[in-house]
């Protein structure tokens, strides 16, 4: 009789274990998402701002393709813009290790590591935003000279 009770108790314990493990994982995921939410929101806002400015700058580049007989000053400005864009593309690659680290932390629900990666991504995004604004100002000069 004791064996039957022991086996029954063991089966109940084993059957209930996956349910509690699932609940703990869900709680851990919620805790993780709460812990990184502020940095995640900041990173997303910066991404949107970067995409917006980048789209505007690409519009200027597209319009530049239709310019006929530009002055030397305008050509020099556009060359400067292209050099800056090439540098920025290299800077973008510096964000890749942090993006990979963030993905790894997501898998392991490591909030401290994810926040550190997000803070580095945000830092790089802020640098890129200032670079994009510099390009935006240069394109404004080009537009002014073309008029």
XYZ file of N, CA and C in Angstrom:
441
model
N 0.822 -1.188 0.000
C 0.000 0.000 0.000
C 0.872 1.259 0.000
N 1.985 1.201 0.768
C 2.872 2.352 0.817
C 3.500 2.597 -0.553
N 3.805 1.511 -1.249
C 4.385 1.649 -2.581
C 3.407 2.327 -3.534
N 2.167 1.959 -3.453
C 1.147 2.540 -4.332
C 0.997 4.032 -4.037
N 0.951 4.390 -2.749
C 0.858 5.806 -2.378
C 2.104 6.569 -2.834
N 3.260 5.937 -2.675
C 4.497 6.578 -3.092
C 4.496 6.814 -4.609
N 4.132 5.781 -5.377
C 4.086 5.911 -6.831
C 3.040 6.938 -7.275
N 1.886 6.925 -6.601
C 0.845 7.893 -6.921
C 1.343 9.321 -6.636
N 1.975 9.509 -5.505
C 2.529 10.826 -5.147
C 3.601 11.265 -6.136
N 4.430 10.314 -6.543
C 5.480 10.616 -7.510
C 4.884 11.016 -8.860
N 3.860 10.297 -9.292
C 3.198 10.631 -10.555
C 2.547 12.014 -10.501
N 1.893 12.313 -9.379
C 1.271 13.635 -9.218
C 2.341 14.726 -9.261
N 3.437 14.461 -8.581
C 4.539 15.428 -8.553
C 5.110 15.644 -9.950
N 5.360 14.567 -10.672
C 5.922 14.670 -12.014
C 4.932 15.288 -12.995
N 3.661 14.971 -12.836
C 2.647 15.524 -13.735
C 2.465 17.022 -13.499
N 2.572 17.455 -12.262
C 2.388 18.871 -11.944
C 3.609 19.717 -12.219
N 4.754 19.104 -12.334
C 5.997 19.836 -12.519
C 6.049 20.646 -13.810
N 5.688 20.105 -14.957
C 5.753 20.901 -16.182
C 4.857 22.142 -16.126
N 3.724 22.028 -15.461
C 2.828 23.177 -15.358
C 3.464 24.296 -14.544
N 4.097 23.947 -13.441
C 4.734 24.982 -12.624
C 5.962 25.542 -13.330
N 6.667 24.695 -14.054
C 7.833 25.186 -14.790
C 7.398 26.177 -15.862
N 6.276 25.908 -16.515
C 5.756 26.815 -17.535
C 5.333 28.137 -16.907
N 4.684 28.072 -15.765
C 4.247 29.287 -15.078
C 5.442 30.120 -14.648
N 6.479 29.481 -14.140
C 7.674 30.211 -13.725
C 8.352 30.883 -14.913
N 8.372 30.206 -16.059
C 8.983 30.777 -17.252
C 8.200 32.003 -17.712
N 6.880 31.921 -17.639
C 6.039 33.048 -18.032
C 6.287 34.235 -17.107
N 6.379 33.975 -15.818
C 6.654 35.033 -14.850
C 8.039 35.619 -15.090
N 9.008 34.763 -15.351
C 10.369 35.236 -15.609
C 10.406 36.101 -16.862
N 9.666 35.711 -17.886
C 9.621 36.491 -19.127
C 8.977 37.852 -18.881
N 7.905 37.879 -18.094
C 7.257 39.155 -17.775
C 8.193 40.053 -16.974
N 8.894 39.475 -16.021
C 9.851 40.238 -15.218
C 10.951 40.793 -16.108
N 11.434 39.969 -17.022
C 12.483 40.384 -17.960
C 11.998 41.549 -18.826
N 10.808 41.413 -19.401
C 10.275 42.458 -20.276
C 10.056 43.763 -19.522
N 9.620 43.667 -18.279
C 9.442 44.863 -17.458
C 10.786 45.525 -17.184
N 11.797 44.719 -16.915
C 13.119 45.250 -16.568
C 13.783 45.983 -17.734
N 13.489 45.564 -18.962
C 14.149 46.199 -20.108
C 13.242 47.178 -20.849
N 12.013 47.372 -20.398
C 11.035 48.135 -21.182
C 11.456 49.579 -21.456
N 12.029 50.273 -20.485
C 12.409 51.675 -20.706
C 13.485 51.802 -21.779
N 14.521 50.987 -21.675
C 15.584 51.026 -22.686
C 15.069 50.575 -24.048
N 14.175 49.599 -24.051
C 13.612 49.095 -25.303
C 12.813 50.201 -25.998
N 11.995 50.931 -25.229
C 11.204 52.029 -25.805
C 12.114 53.120 -26.361
N 13.152 53.473 -25.618
C 14.094 54.499 -26.078
C 14.771 54.060 -27.365
N 15.181 52.808 -27.416
C 15.840 52.287 -28.607
C 14.894 52.330 -29.812
N 13.628 51.972 -29.605
C 12.662 51.995 -30.708
C 12.399 53.421 -31.190
N 12.287 54.367 -30.257
C 12.085 55.774 -30.639
C 13.271 56.284 -31.449
N 14.475 55.940 -31.014
C 15.671 56.347 -31.759
C 15.693 55.719 -33.146
N 15.258 54.473 -33.249
C 15.218 53.799 -34.549
C 14.267 54.515 -35.503
N 13.118 54.919 -34.981
C 12.141 55.633 -35.808
C 12.715 56.977 -36.256
N 13.347 57.697 -35.328
C 13.947 58.994 -35.673
C 15.035 58.820 -36.732
N 15.870 57.798 -36.560
C 16.926 57.534 -37.546
C 16.342 57.204 -38.914
N 15.319 56.367 -38.930
C 14.695 55.992 -40.200
C 14.085 57.205 -40.897
N 13.462 58.091 -40.117
C 12.834 59.282 -40.682
C 13.872 60.205 -41.317
N 14.921 60.511 -40.562
C 15.962 61.405 -41.086
C 16.681 60.756 -42.265
N 16.927 59.465 -42.169
C 17.592 58.752 -43.257
C 16.750 58.799 -44.535
N 15.439 58.649 -44.397
C 14.547 58.722 -45.560
C 14.596 60.116 -46.189
N 14.608 61.145 -45.352
C 14.701 62.513 -45.872
C 16.020 62.716 -46.615
N 17.104 62.237 -46.026
C 18.413 62.383 -46.673
C 18.483 61.603 -47.982
N 17.862 60.435 -48.019
C 17.839 59.659 -49.259
C 16.999 60.349 -50.328
N 15.960 61.074 -49.911
C 15.154 61.842 -50.860
C 16.010 62.927 -51.511
N 16.832 63.584 -50.693
C 17.742 64.594 -51.244
C 18.723 63.956 -52.229
N 19.225 62.798 -51.868
C 20.165 62.100 -52.746
C 19.492 61.733 -54.068
N 18.255 61.310 -53.990
C 17.497 60.977 -55.197
C 17.302 62.220 -56.065
N 16.944 63.336 -55.438
C 16.765 64.589 -56.179
C 18.079 65.059 -56.794
N 19.175 64.790 -56.105
C 20.491 65.186 -56.599
C 20.790 64.525 -57.941
N 20.292 63.321 -58.131
C 20.551 62.590 -59.373
C 20.008 63.332 -60.594
N 18.988 64.170 -60.400
C 18.363 64.890 -61.515
C 18.967 66.269 -61.769
N 19.924 66.688 -60.944
C 20.513 68.022 -61.092
C 21.443 68.037 -62.307
N 21.266 69.075 -63.119
C 22.115 69.223 -64.298
C 23.022 70.433 -64.101
N 24.278 70.276 -64.413
C 25.282 71.348 -64.328
C 25.365 71.999 -62.949
N 25.637 71.223 -61.907
C 25.765 71.833 -60.573
C 27.084 72.607 -60.457
N 27.101 73.553 -59.556
C 28.327 74.330 -59.335
C 29.363 73.461 -58.618
N 30.606 73.909 -58.654
C 31.685 73.171 -57.989
C 31.449 73.081 -56.484
N 30.917 74.157 -55.920
C 30.653 74.180 -54.476
C 29.635 73.110 -54.087
N 28.601 72.972 -54.896
C 27.571 71.963 -54.628
C 28.158 70.562 -54.773
N 28.958 70.357 -55.793
C 29.578 69.043 -56.013
C 30.456 68.669 -54.822
N 31.218 69.640 -54.308
C 32.076 69.379 -53.146
C 31.245 69.017 -51.920
N 30.128 69.711 -51.730
C 29.253 69.389 -50.594
C 28.698 67.975 -50.711
N 28.271 67.601 -51.893
C 27.712 66.258 -52.095
C 28.793 65.198 -51.889
N 30.017 65.472 -52.314
C 31.121 64.533 -52.065
C 31.363 64.375 -50.565
N 31.299 65.487 -49.853
C 31.460 65.442 -48.393
C 30.343 64.608 -47.764
N 29.127 64.787 -48.256
C 27.984 64.016 -47.750
C 28.211 62.527 -47.983
N 28.662 62.174 -49.161
C 28.885 60.753 -49.473
C 29.965 60.138 -48.588
N 31.018 60.906 -48.305
C 32.066 60.411 -47.403
C 31.504 60.182 -46.003
N 30.711 61.141 -45.535
C 30.104 60.993 -44.207
C 29.175 59.785 -44.159
N 28.428 59.566 -45.227
C 27.529 58.409 -45.267
C 28.314 57.102 -45.225
N 29.441 57.049 -45.900
C 30.276 55.840 -45.874
C 30.798 55.583 -44.465
N 31.215 56.648 -43.776
C 31.680 56.505 -42.388
C 30.549 56.016 -41.487
N 29.358 56.538 -41.724
C 28.217 56.144 -40.899
C 27.856 54.677 -41.103
N 28.010 54.191 -42.311
C 27.740 52.776 -42.563
C 28.702 51.894 -41.773
N 29.947 52.330 -41.666
C 30.919 51.587 -40.856
C 30.526 51.637 -39.378
N 30.068 52.809 -38.927
C 29.624 52.942 -37.537
C 28.430 52.041 -37.253
N 27.550 51.884 -38.236
C 26.378 51.024 -38.067
C 26.809 49.593 -37.770
N 27.876 49.155 -38.412
C 28.375 47.802 -38.187
C 28.864 47.611 -36.755
N 29.268 48.708 -36.099
C 29.742 48.593 -34.716
C 28.606 48.249 -33.762
N 27.363 48.427 -34.201
C 26.216 48.112 -33.360
C 25.881 46.618 -33.400
N 26.345 45.913 -34.410
C 26.004 44.503 -34.582
C 26.335 43.620 -33.378
N 27.519 43.752 -32.756
C 27.791 42.889 -31.593
C 26.792 43.112 -30.452
N 26.355 44.354 -30.281
C 25.391 44.642 -29.216
C 24.019 44.061 -29.552
N 23.673 44.086 -30.833
C 22.407 43.498 -31.257
C 22.427 41.990 -31.020
N 23.547 41.358 -31.336
C 23.680 39.915 -31.101
C 23.644 39.606 -29.603
N 24.299 40.448 -28.813
C 24.293 40.248 -27.355
C 22.879 40.380 -26.813
N 22.126 41.336 -27.334
C 20.740 41.532 -26.888
C 19.911 40.291 -27.201
N 20.086 39.723 -28.386
C 19.336 38.519 -28.758
C 19.675 37.359 -27.831
N 20.940 37.205 -27.500
C 21.356 36.147 -26.584
C 20.731 36.355 -25.213
N 20.730 37.593 -24.747
C 20.130 37.900 -23.441
C 18.625 37.674 -23.465
N 17.985 37.932 -24.612
C 16.549 37.662 -24.744
C 16.273 36.178 -24.537
N 17.102 35.348 -25.151
C 16.912 33.904 -25.044
C 17.093 33.418 -23.614
N 18.035 34.023 -22.902
C 18.340 33.587 -21.538
C 17.589 34.389 -20.480
N 16.777 35.361 -20.923
C 16.038 36.249 -20.015
C 16.977 36.948 -19.036
N 18.115 37.398 -19.543
C 19.126 38.085 -18.747
C 18.903 39.592 -18.881
N 18.145 40.169 -17.953
C 17.773 41.581 -18.032
C 18.978 42.505 -17.903
N 19.911 42.188 -17.013
C 21.087 43.050 -16.841
C 21.913 43.109 -18.126
N 22.134 41.968 -18.718
C 22.890 41.923 -19.967
C 22.158 42.623 -21.101
N 20.838 42.420 -21.177
C 20.049 43.061 -22.229
C 20.055 44.574 -22.064
N 19.923 45.043 -20.827
C 19.955 46.489 -20.587
C 21.312 47.077 -20.957
N 22.381 46.365 -20.650
C 23.717 46.844 -21.024
C 23.847 46.921 -22.548
N 23.366 45.897 -23.237
C 23.418 45.901 -24.703
C 22.555 47.027 -25.264
N 21.349 47.200 -24.708
C 20.464 48.269 -25.174
C 21.071 49.645 -24.937
N 21.724 49.830 -23.801
C 22.363 51.121 -23.519
C 23.454 51.422 -24.544
N 24.199 50.403 -24.940
C 25.219 50.601 -25.976
C 24.587 50.886 -27.335
N 23.507 50.189 -27.643
C 22.797 50.445 -28.900
C 22.268 51.875 -28.912
N 21.679 52.311 -27.798
C 21.138 53.671 -27.694
C 22.254 54.702 -27.857
N 23.400 54.447 -27.253
C 24.543 55.364 -27.373
C 24.958 55.503 -28.835
N 25.045 54.386 -29.530
C 25.424 54.413 -30.945
C 24.346 55.111 -31.768
N 23.077 54.854 -31.434
C 21.990 55.508 -32.158
C 22.047 57.023 -31.993
N 22.356 57.485 -30.787
C 22.454 58.934 -30.558
C 23.575 59.532 -31.397
N 24.692 58.824 -31.492
C 25.783 59.286 -32.355
C 25.331 59.343 -33.810
N 24.619 58.320 -34.224
C 24.133 58.273 -35.607
C 23.103 59.364 -35.864
N 22.259 59.657 -34.861
C 21.283 60.737 -35.027
C 21.982 62.070 -35.253
N 23.018 62.336 -34.473
C 23.740 63.600 -34.664
C 24.425 63.617 -36.032
N 24.938 62.474 -36.481
C 25.540 62.395 -37.815
C 24.497 62.645 -38.902
N 23.320 62.048 -38.743
C 22.250 62.230 -39.726
C 21.784 63.680 -39.772
N 21.762 64.327 -38.604
C 21.372 65.739 -38.566
C 22.421 66.601 -39.271
N 23.677 66.205 -39.142
C 24.745 66.910 -39.856
C 24.546 66.766 -41.361
N 24.213 65.553 -41.803
C 23.934 65.338 -43.223
C 22.728 66.155 -43.670
N 21.728 66.208 -42.815
C 20.518 66.964 -43.116
C 20.862 68.445 -43.342
N 21.725 68.986 -42.491
C 22.141 70.387 -42.629
C 22.924 70.597 -43.929
N 23.763 69.633 -44.277
C 24.515 69.744 -45.526
C 23.586 69.694 -46.739
N 22.582 68.826 -46.678
C 21.625 68.763 -47.781
C 20.832 70.059 -47.886
N 20.546 70.682 -46.755
C 19.846 71.973 -46.778
C 20.707 73.015 -47.495
N 22.025 72.982 -47.257
C 22.939 73.901 -47.955
C 22.934 73.624 -49.456
N 22.947 72.334 -49.812
C 22.919 71.964 -51.230
C 21.646 72.504 -51.871
N 20.508 72.284 -51.225
C 19.233 72.768 -51.764
C 19.245 74.284 -51.936
N 19.800 74.962 -50.951
C 19.858 76.429 -50.992
C 20.730 76.898 -52.161
N 21.848 76.228 -52.374
C 22.744 76.605 -53.469
C 22.148 76.289 -54.844
N 21.313 75.279 -54.902
C 20.715 74.902 -56.182
C 19.578 75.833 -56.592
N 19.043 76.577 -55.650
C 17.906 77.462 -55.968
C 18.350 78.775 -56.515
